[in-house]
Tab-separated table of C-alpha atoms in Angstrom:
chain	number	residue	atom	x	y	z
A	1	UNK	CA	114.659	206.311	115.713
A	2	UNK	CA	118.919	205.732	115.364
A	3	UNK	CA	120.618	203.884	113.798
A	4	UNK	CA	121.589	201.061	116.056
A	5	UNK	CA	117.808	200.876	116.946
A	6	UNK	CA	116.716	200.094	113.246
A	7	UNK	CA	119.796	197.499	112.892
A	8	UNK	CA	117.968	195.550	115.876
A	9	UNK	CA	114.243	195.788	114.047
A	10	UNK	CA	116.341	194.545	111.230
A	11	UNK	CA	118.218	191.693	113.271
A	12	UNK	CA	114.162	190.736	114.694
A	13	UNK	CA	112.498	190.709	111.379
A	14	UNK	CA	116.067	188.475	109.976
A	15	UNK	CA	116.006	186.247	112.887
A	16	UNK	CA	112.018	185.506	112.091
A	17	UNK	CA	112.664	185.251	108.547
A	18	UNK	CA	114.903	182.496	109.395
A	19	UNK	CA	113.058	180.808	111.900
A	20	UNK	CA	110.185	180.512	109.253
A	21	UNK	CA	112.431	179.273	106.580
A	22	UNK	CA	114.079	176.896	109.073
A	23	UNK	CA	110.825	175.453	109.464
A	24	UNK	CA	110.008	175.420	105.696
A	25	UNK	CA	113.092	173.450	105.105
A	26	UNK	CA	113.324	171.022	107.406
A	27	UNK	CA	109.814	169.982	106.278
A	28	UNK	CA	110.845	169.945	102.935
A	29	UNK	CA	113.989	167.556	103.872
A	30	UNK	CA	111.877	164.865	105.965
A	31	UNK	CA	109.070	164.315	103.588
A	32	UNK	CA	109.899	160.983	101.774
A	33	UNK	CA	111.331	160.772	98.574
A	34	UNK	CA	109.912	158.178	96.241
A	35	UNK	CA	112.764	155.710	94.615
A	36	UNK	CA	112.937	157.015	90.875
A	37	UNK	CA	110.839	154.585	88.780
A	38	UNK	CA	112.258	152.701	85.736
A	39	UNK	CA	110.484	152.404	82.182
A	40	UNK	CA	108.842	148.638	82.306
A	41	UNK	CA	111.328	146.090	81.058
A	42	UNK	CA	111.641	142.417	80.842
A	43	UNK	CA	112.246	140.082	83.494
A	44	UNK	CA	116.109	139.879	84.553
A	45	UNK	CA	118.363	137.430	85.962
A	46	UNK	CA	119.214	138.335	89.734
A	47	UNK	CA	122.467	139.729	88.892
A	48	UNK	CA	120.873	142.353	86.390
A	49	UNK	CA	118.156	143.153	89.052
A	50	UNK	CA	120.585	143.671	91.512
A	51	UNK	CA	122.678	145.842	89.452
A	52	UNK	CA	119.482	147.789	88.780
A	53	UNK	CA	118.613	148.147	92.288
A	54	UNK	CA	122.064	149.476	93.437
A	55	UNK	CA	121.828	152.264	90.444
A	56	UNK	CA	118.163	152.868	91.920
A	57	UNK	CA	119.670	153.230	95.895
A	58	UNK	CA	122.829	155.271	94.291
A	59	UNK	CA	120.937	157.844	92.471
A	60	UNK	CA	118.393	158.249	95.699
A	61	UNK	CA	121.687	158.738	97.929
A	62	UNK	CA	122.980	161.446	95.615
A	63	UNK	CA	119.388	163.128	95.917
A	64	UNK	CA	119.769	163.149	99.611
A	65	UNK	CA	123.522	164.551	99.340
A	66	UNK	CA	122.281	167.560	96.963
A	67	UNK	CA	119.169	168.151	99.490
A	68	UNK	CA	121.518	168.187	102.301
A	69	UNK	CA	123.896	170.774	100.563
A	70	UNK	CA	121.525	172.885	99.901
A	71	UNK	CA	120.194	173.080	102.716
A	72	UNK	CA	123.521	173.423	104.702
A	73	UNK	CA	124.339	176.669	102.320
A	74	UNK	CA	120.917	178.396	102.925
A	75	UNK	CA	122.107	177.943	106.853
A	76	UNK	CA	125.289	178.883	106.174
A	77	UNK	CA	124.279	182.548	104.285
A	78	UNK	CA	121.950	183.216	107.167
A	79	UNK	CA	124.788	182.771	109.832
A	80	UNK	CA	126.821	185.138	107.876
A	81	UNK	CA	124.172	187.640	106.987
A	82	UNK	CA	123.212	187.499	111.338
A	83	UNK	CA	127.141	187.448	112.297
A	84	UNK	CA	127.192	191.089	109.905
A	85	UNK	CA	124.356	192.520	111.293
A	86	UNK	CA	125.542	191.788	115.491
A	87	UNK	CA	128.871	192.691	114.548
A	88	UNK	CA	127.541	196.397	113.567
A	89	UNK	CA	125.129	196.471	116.428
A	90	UNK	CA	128.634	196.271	118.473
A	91	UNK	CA	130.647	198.639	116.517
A	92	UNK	CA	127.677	201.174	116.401
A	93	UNK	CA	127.226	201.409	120.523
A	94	UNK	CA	123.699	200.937	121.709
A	95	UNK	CA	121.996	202.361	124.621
A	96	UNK	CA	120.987	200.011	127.951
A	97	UNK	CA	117.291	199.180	126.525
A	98	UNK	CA	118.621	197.949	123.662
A	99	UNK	CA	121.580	195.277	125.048
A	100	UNK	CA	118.855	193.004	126.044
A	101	UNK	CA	118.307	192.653	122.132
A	102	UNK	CA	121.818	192.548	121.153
A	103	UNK	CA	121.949	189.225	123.500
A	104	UNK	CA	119.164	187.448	122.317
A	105	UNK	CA	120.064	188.336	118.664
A	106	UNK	CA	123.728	186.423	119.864
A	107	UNK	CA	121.801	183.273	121.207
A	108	UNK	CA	120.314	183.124	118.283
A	109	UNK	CA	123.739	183.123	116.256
A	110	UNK	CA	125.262	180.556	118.371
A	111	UNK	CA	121.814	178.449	118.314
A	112	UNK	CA	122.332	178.887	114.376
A	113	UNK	CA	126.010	177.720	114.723
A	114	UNK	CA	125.236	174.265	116.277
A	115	UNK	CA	122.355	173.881	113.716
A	116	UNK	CA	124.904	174.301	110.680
A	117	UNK	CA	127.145	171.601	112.492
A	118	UNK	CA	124.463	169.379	112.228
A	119	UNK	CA	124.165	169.525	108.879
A	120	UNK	CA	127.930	169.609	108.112
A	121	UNK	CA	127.691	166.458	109.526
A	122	UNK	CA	124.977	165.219	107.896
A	123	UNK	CA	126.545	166.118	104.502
A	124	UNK	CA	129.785	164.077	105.384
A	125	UNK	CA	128.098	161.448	106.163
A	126	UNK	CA	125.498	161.201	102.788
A	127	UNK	CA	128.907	161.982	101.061
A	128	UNK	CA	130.167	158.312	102.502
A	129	UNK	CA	126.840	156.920	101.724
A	130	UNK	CA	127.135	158.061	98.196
A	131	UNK	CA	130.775	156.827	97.856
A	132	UNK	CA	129.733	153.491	99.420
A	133	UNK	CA	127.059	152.985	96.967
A	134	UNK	CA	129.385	153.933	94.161
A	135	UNK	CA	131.943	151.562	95.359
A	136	UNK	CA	129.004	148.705	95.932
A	137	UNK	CA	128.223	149.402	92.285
A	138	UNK	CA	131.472	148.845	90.570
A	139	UNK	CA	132.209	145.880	92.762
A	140	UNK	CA	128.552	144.369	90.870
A	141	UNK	CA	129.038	145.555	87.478
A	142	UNK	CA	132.731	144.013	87.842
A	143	UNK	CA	131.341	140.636	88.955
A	144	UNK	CA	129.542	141.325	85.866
A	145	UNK	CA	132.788	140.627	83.780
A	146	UNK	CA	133.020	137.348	84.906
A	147	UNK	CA	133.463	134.387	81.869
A	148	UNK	CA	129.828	132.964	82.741
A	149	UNK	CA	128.305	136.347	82.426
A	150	UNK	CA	125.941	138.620	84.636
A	151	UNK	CA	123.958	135.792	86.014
A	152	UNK	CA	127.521	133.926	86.708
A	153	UNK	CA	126.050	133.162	90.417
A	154	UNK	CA	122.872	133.017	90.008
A	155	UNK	CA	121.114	129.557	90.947
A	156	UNK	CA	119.360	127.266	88.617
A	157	UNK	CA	115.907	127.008	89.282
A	158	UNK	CA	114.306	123.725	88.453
A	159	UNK	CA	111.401	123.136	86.308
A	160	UNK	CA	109.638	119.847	86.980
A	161	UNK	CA	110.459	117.831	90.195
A	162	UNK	CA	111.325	114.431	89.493
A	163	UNK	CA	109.087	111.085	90.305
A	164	UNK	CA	109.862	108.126	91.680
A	165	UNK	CA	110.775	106.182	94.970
A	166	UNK	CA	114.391	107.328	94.686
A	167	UNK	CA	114.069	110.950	93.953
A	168	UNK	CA	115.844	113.289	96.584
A	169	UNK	CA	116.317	116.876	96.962
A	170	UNK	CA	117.610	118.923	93.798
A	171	UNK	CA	120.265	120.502	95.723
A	172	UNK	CA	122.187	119.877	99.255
A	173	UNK	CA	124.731	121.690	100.718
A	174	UNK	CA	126.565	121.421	104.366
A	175	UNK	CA	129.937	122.503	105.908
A	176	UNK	CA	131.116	123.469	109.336
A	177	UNK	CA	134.683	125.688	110.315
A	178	UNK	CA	136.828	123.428	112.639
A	179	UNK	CA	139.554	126.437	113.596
A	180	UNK	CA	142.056	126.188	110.965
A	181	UNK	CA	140.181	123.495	108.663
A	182	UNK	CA	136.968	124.637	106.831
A	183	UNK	CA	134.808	122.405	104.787
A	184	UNK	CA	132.152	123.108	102.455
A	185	UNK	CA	130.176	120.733	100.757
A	186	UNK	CA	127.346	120.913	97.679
A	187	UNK	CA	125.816	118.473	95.295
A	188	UNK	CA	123.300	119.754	92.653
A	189	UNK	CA	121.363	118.202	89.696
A	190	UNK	CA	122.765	118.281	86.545
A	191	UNK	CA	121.467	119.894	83.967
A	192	UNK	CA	120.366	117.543	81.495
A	193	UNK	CA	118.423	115.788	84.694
A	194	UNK	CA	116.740	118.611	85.293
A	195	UNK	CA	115.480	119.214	81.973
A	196	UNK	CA	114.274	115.495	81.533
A	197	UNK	CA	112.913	115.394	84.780
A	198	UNK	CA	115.361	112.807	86.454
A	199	UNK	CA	116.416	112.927	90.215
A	200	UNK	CA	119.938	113.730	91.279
A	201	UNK	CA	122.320	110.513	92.382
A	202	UNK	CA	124.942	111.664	93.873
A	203	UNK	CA	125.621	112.176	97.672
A	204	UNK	CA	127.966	113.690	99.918
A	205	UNK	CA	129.524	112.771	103.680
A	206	UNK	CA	131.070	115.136	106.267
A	207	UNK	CA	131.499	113.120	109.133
A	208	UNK	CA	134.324	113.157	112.614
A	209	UNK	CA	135.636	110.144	113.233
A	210	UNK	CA	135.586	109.895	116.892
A	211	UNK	CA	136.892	106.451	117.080
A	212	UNK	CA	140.704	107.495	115.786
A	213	UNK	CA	142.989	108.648	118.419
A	214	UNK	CA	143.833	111.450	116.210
A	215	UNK	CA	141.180	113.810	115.206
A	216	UNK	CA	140.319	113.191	111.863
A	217	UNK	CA	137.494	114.382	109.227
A	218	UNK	CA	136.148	111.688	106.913
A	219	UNK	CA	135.067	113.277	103.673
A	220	UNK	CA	133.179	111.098	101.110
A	221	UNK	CA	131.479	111.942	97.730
A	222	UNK	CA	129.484	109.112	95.875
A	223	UNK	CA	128.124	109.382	92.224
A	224	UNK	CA	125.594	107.012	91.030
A	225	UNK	CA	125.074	106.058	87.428
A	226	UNK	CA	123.471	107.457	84.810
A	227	UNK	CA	120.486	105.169	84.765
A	228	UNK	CA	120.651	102.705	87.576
A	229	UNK	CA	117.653	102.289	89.292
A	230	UNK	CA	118.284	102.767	92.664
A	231	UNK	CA	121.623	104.830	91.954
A	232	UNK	CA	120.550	107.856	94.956
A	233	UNK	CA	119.926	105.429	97.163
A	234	UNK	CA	122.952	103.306	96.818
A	235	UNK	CA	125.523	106.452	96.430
A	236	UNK	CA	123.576	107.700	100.366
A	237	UNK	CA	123.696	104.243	101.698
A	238	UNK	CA	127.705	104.129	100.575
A	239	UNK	CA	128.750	107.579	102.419
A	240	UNK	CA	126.347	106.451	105.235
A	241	UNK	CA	127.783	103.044	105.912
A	242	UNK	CA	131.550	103.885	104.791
A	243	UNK	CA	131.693	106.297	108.257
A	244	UNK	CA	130.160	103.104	109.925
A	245	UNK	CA	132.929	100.974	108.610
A	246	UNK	CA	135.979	103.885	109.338
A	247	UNK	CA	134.836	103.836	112.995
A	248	UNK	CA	134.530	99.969	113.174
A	249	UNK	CA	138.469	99.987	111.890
A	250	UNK	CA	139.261	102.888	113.617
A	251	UNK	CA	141.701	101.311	116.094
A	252	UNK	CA	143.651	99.449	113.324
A	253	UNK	CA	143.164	102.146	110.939
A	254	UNK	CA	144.420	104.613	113.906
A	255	UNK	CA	147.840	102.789	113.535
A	256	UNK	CA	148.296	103.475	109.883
A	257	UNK	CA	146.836	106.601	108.857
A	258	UNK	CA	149.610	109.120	110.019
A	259	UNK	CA	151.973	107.598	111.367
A	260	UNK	CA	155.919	107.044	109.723
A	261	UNK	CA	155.525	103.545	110.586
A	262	UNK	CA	152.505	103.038	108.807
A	263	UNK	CA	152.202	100.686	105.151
A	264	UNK	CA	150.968	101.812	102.608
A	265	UNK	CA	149.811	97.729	101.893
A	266	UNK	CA	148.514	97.406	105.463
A	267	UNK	CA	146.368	100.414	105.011
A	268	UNK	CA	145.010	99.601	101.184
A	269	UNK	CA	144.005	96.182	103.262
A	270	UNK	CA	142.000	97.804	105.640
A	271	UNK	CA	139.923	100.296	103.334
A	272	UNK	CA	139.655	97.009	100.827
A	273	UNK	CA	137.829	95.781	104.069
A	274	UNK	CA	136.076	98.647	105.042
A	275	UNK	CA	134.819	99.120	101.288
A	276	UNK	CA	133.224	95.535	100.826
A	277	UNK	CA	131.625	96.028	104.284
A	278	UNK	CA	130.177	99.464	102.260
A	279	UNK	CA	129.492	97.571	99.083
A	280	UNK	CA	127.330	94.580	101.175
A	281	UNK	CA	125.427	97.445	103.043
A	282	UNK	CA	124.572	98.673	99.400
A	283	UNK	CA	123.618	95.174	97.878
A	284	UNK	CA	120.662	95.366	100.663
A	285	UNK	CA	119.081	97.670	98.817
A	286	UNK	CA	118.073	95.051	96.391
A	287	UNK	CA	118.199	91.916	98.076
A	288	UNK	CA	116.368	89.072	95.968
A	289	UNK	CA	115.413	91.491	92.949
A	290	UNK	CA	118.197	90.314	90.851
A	291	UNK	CA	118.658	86.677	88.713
A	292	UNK	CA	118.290	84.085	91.072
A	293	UNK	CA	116.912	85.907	94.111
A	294	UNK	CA	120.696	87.713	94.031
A	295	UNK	CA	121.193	91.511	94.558
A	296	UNK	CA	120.673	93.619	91.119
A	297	UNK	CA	124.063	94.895	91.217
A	298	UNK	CA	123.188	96.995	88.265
A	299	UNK	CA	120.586	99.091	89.835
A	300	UNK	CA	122.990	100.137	92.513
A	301	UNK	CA	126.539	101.317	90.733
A	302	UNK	CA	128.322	104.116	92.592
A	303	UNK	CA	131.701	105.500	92.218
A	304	UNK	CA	132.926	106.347	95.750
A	305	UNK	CA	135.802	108.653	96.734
A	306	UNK	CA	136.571	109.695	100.272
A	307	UNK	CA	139.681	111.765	102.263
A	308	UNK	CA	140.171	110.968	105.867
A	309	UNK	CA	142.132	114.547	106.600
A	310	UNK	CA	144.091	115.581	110.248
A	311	UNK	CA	142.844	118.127	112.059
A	312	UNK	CA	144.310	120.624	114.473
A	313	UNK	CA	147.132	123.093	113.859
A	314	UNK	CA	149.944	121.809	111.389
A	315	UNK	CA	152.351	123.462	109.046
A	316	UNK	CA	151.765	119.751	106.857
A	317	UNK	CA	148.389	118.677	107.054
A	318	UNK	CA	148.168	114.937	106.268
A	319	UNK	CA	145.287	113.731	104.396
A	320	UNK	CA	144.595	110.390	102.782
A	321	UNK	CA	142.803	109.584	99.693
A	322	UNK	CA	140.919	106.442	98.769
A	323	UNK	CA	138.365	105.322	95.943
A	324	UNK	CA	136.842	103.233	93.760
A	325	UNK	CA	135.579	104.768	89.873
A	326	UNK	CA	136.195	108.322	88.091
A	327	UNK	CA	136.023	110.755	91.117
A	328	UNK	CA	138.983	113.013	91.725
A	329	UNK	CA	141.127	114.969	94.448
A	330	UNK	CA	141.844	118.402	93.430
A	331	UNK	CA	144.455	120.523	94.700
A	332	UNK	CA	144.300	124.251	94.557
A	333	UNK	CA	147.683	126.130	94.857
A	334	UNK	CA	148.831	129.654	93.411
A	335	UNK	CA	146.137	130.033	91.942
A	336	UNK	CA	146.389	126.729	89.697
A	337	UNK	CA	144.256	123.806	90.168
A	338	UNK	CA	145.700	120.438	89.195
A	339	UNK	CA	144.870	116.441	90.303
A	340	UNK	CA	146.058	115.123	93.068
A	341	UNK	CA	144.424	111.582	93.074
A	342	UNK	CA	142.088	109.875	91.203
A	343	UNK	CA	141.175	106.636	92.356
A	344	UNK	CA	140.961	105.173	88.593
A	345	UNK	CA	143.976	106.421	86.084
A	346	UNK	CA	142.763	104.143	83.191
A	347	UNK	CA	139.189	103.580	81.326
A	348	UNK	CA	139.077	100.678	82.504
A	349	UNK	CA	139.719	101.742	86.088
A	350	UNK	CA	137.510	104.662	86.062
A	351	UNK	CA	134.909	102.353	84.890
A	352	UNK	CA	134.930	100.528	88.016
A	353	UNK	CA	131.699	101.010	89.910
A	354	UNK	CA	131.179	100.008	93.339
A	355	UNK	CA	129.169	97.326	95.159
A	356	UNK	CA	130.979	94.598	92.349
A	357	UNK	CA	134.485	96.814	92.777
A	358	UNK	CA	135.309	96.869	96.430
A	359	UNK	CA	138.023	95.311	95.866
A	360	UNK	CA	139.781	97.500	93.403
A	361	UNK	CA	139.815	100.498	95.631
A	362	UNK	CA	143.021	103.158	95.268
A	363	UNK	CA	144.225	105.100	97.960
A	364	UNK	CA	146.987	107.764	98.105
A	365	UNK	CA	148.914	109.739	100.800
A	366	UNK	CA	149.547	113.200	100.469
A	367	UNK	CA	150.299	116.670	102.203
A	368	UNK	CA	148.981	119.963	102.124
A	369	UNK	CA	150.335	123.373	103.785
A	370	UNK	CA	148.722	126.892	104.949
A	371	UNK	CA	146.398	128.226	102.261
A	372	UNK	CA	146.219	125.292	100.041
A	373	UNK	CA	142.856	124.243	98.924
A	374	UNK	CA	141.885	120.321	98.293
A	375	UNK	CA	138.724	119.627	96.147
A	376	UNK	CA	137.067	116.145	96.514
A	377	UNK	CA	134.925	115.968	93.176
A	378	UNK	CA	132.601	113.855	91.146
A	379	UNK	CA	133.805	113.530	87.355
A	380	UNK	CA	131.562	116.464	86.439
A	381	UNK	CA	132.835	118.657	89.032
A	382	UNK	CA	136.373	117.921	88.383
A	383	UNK	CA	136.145	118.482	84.584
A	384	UNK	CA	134.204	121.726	85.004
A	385	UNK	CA	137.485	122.974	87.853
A	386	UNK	CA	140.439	121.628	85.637
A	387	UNK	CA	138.426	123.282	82.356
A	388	UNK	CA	140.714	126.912	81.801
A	389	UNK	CA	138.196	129.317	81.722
A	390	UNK	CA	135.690	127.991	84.085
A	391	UNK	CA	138.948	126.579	86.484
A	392	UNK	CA	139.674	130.316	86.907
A	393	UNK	CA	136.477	131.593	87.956
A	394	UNK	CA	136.739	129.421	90.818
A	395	UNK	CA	140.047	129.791	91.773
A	396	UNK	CA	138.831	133.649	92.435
A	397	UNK	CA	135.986	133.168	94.419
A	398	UNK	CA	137.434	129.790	96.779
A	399	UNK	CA	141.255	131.142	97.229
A	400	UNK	CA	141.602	131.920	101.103
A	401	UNK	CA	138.087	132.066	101.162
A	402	UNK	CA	135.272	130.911	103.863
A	403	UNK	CA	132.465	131.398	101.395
A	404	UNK	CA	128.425	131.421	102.963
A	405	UNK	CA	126.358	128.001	102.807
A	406	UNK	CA	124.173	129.797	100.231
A	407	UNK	CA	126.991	131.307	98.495
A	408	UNK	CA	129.045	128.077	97.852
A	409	UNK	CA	125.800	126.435	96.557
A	410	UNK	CA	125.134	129.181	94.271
A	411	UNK	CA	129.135	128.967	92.781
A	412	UNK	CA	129.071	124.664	92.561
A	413	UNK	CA	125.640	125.602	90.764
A	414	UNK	CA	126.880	127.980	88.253
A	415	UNK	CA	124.237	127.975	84.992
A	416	UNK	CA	127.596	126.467	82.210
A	417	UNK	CA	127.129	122.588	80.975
A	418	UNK	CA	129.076	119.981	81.247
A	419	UNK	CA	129.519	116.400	79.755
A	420	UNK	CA	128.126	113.744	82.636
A	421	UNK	CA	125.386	114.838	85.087
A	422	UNK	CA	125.793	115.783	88.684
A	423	UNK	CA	127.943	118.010	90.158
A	424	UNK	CA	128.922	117.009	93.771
A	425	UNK	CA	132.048	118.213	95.828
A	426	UNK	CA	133.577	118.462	98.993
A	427	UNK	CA	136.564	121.639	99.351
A	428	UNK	CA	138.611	122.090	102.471
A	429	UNK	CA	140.611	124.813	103.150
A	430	UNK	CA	144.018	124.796	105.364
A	431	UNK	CA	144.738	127.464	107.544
A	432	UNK	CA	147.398	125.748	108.854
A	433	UNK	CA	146.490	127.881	112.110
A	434	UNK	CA	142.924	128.841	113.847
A	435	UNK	CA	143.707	132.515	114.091
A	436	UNK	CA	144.554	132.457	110.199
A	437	UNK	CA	141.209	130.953	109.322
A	438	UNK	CA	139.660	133.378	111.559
A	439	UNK	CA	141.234	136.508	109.394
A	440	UNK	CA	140.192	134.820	106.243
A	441	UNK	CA	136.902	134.687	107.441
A	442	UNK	CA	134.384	135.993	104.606
């Protein structure tokens, strides 16, 4: 036999010693491979577990990468070793039985080729998986750092669920993106209520007040007191009924909410109005149980705080505060949070509890411009946001942001006490412009 005719016995028996280890392999990269298991440990928050899950998914990719390599350099030897062995074959000279050899051995190099693209590709693309994962990692163990600790974000979950004819939900949260304004709203237990079993009393309003010729957003936050006995109620009935009593006013109201012309004593008039029309709805609630067949006004104390705000593009958004008791307007600007409004600036005033104080009620004009951040709060909330540490966490996570439903809920229910109870608030962001609100979109 010559030469060139032993080269092509040699190219056969190489080209089925591939096929056979093709086969081997490519088994060997689609069976599964199990998630490496962890030594038992004890229960951990959801930030931990999550941590421990991406290390889990990260080390799994980088199997998958290594499999893939090796794999790609086994083709890559055999595509050499064949490209030698045809390349000789040519240089050597064959006779005519033994072209028809020489070819197939070629369409086997080429078939080779496209295989060994395959898995070049493959690699680059477990390479990104493994640098996404990596990436996804530090991200966690970063938010990790943060002042509250791992479990910074994690909910509360309650323990006992509270009795009683005026018990509500533990938690609530709502919001809605009107182009360039976006509102998010949440109101959770406190913790002290949770542990003693008490139900939350604080509510929340989002409402559009159709009945002003300007379009306008009516926020509202009520917080009931500590122990009245019908505080939930009351602080619902209050946001209910104070949207009722905007849109009975609206005409008159219409005139002095942004315009120049409008006074300042003309509009205090009208939400005076509007908030004893809010504080008779509320005395309903205990009609005749109180001395003398009178409402208990005792049972019912709320501290009410709402923001009537302009929609629409603007480069000065004009909002306007109002209030009876210890809530607060927040305003969130490079980074710094500071009060805007409060609608009591004494004890005395911040004692003030609605139905008895309708009368009382503070309101305030002010302005805001693109990527300013207004927080209406109950006391609780507003401590916890003007508090250093704690005022910086938040400033991180709600600057330019359009947080998730679920994800604002989680943040207003980070696991750090505070004096008072409740938390409730009401943030809106200004875009100034739709298309800006639609970029900081998260």
């Amino acid at each position: 036999m010559t030469t060139t005719t032993w080269l092509i016995v040699f190219l056969v028996l190489s080209l089925a010693a591939n096929a056979v280890l093709t086969v081997w392999l490519t088994r060997l990269r689609r069976m599964p491979r199990p998630v490496p298991t962890r030594p038992a440990a004890p229960v951990l928050g959801p930030s931990t577990q999550e941590l421990a899950d991406l290390r889990a998914q990260l080390e799994v990719a980088q199997q998958e990468k290594g499999s893939v390599e090796q794999l790609l350099r086994g083709r890559e030897q055999e595509l050499a070793r064949l490209r030698t062995l045809y390349r000789e074959a040519q240089d050597k000279g064959t006779e005519s039985p033994g072209r028809e050899e020489i070819a197939a051995a070629l369409r086997q190099v080429r078939a080779l080729q496209d295989v060994v693209r395959k898995l070049t590709a493959e690699r680059d693309a477990a390479r990104s998986d493994v640098e996404r994962m990596r990436q996804r990692l530090a991200e966690a163990e970063a938010r990790g750092d943060a002042p509250f600790g791992p479990d910074a974000v994690s909910p509360a979950i309650p323990r006992r669920i509270p009795l009683g004819r005026d018990a509500t939900s533990d938690s609530s949260v709502d919001g809605a993106d009107l182009g360039p304004v976006v509102v998010r709203a949440a109101s959770v237990r406190g913790a002290r209520a949770r542990e003693e079993g008490e139900h939350r009393r604080d509510a929340f309003l989002l409402r559009f007040v159709e009945e002003l010729p300007t379009p306008t957003l009516l926020s509202a936050v009520a917080a009931g007191a500590p122990h009245g006995r019908r505080t939930q109620s009351a602080a619902d009935r209050a946001c209910r009924n104070l949207a009722e009593q905007v849109a009975r006013y609206g005409e008159a109201l219409g005139h002095q909410l942004f315009k120049p012309t409008g006074s300042d004593d003309d509009l205090a008039a009208l939400l005076r109005t509007a908030l004893q029309g809010v504080a008779h709805s509320m005395r309903l609630l205990t009609r005749g149980e109180g001395p003398e067949g009178e409402s208990d006004d005792a049972a019912l104390e709320v501290a009410l705080t709402g923001l009537l705000s302009r929609l629409g593009d603007s480069r000065q958004r004009e909002h306007v505060a109002f209030g009876v008791g210890d809530g607060a307007l927040l305003l969130l600007r490079d980074g710094t949070w500071r009060p805007v409004f409060t609608p009591g600036t004494t004890a005395t005033e911040q004692a003030l509890r609605l139905p008895a104080a309708a009368p009382k009620v503070r309101c305030a004009r002010l302005t805001t411009q693109p990527g300013d951040l207004v927080a209406l709060c109950s006391a609780p909330m507003a401590e916890l946001l003007l508090r250093a540490e704690a005022g910086d966490w938040f400033a991180t996570r709600w600057a330019g942001r359009q947080p998730y439903l679920t994800t604002f809920l989680s943040e207003v229910n980070v696991p750090v006490r505070v004096a008072g109870g409740d938390r409730s608030v009401v943030c809106l962001w200004d875009f100034g412009d739709a298309r800006e609100a639609r970029s900081a979109a998260s």
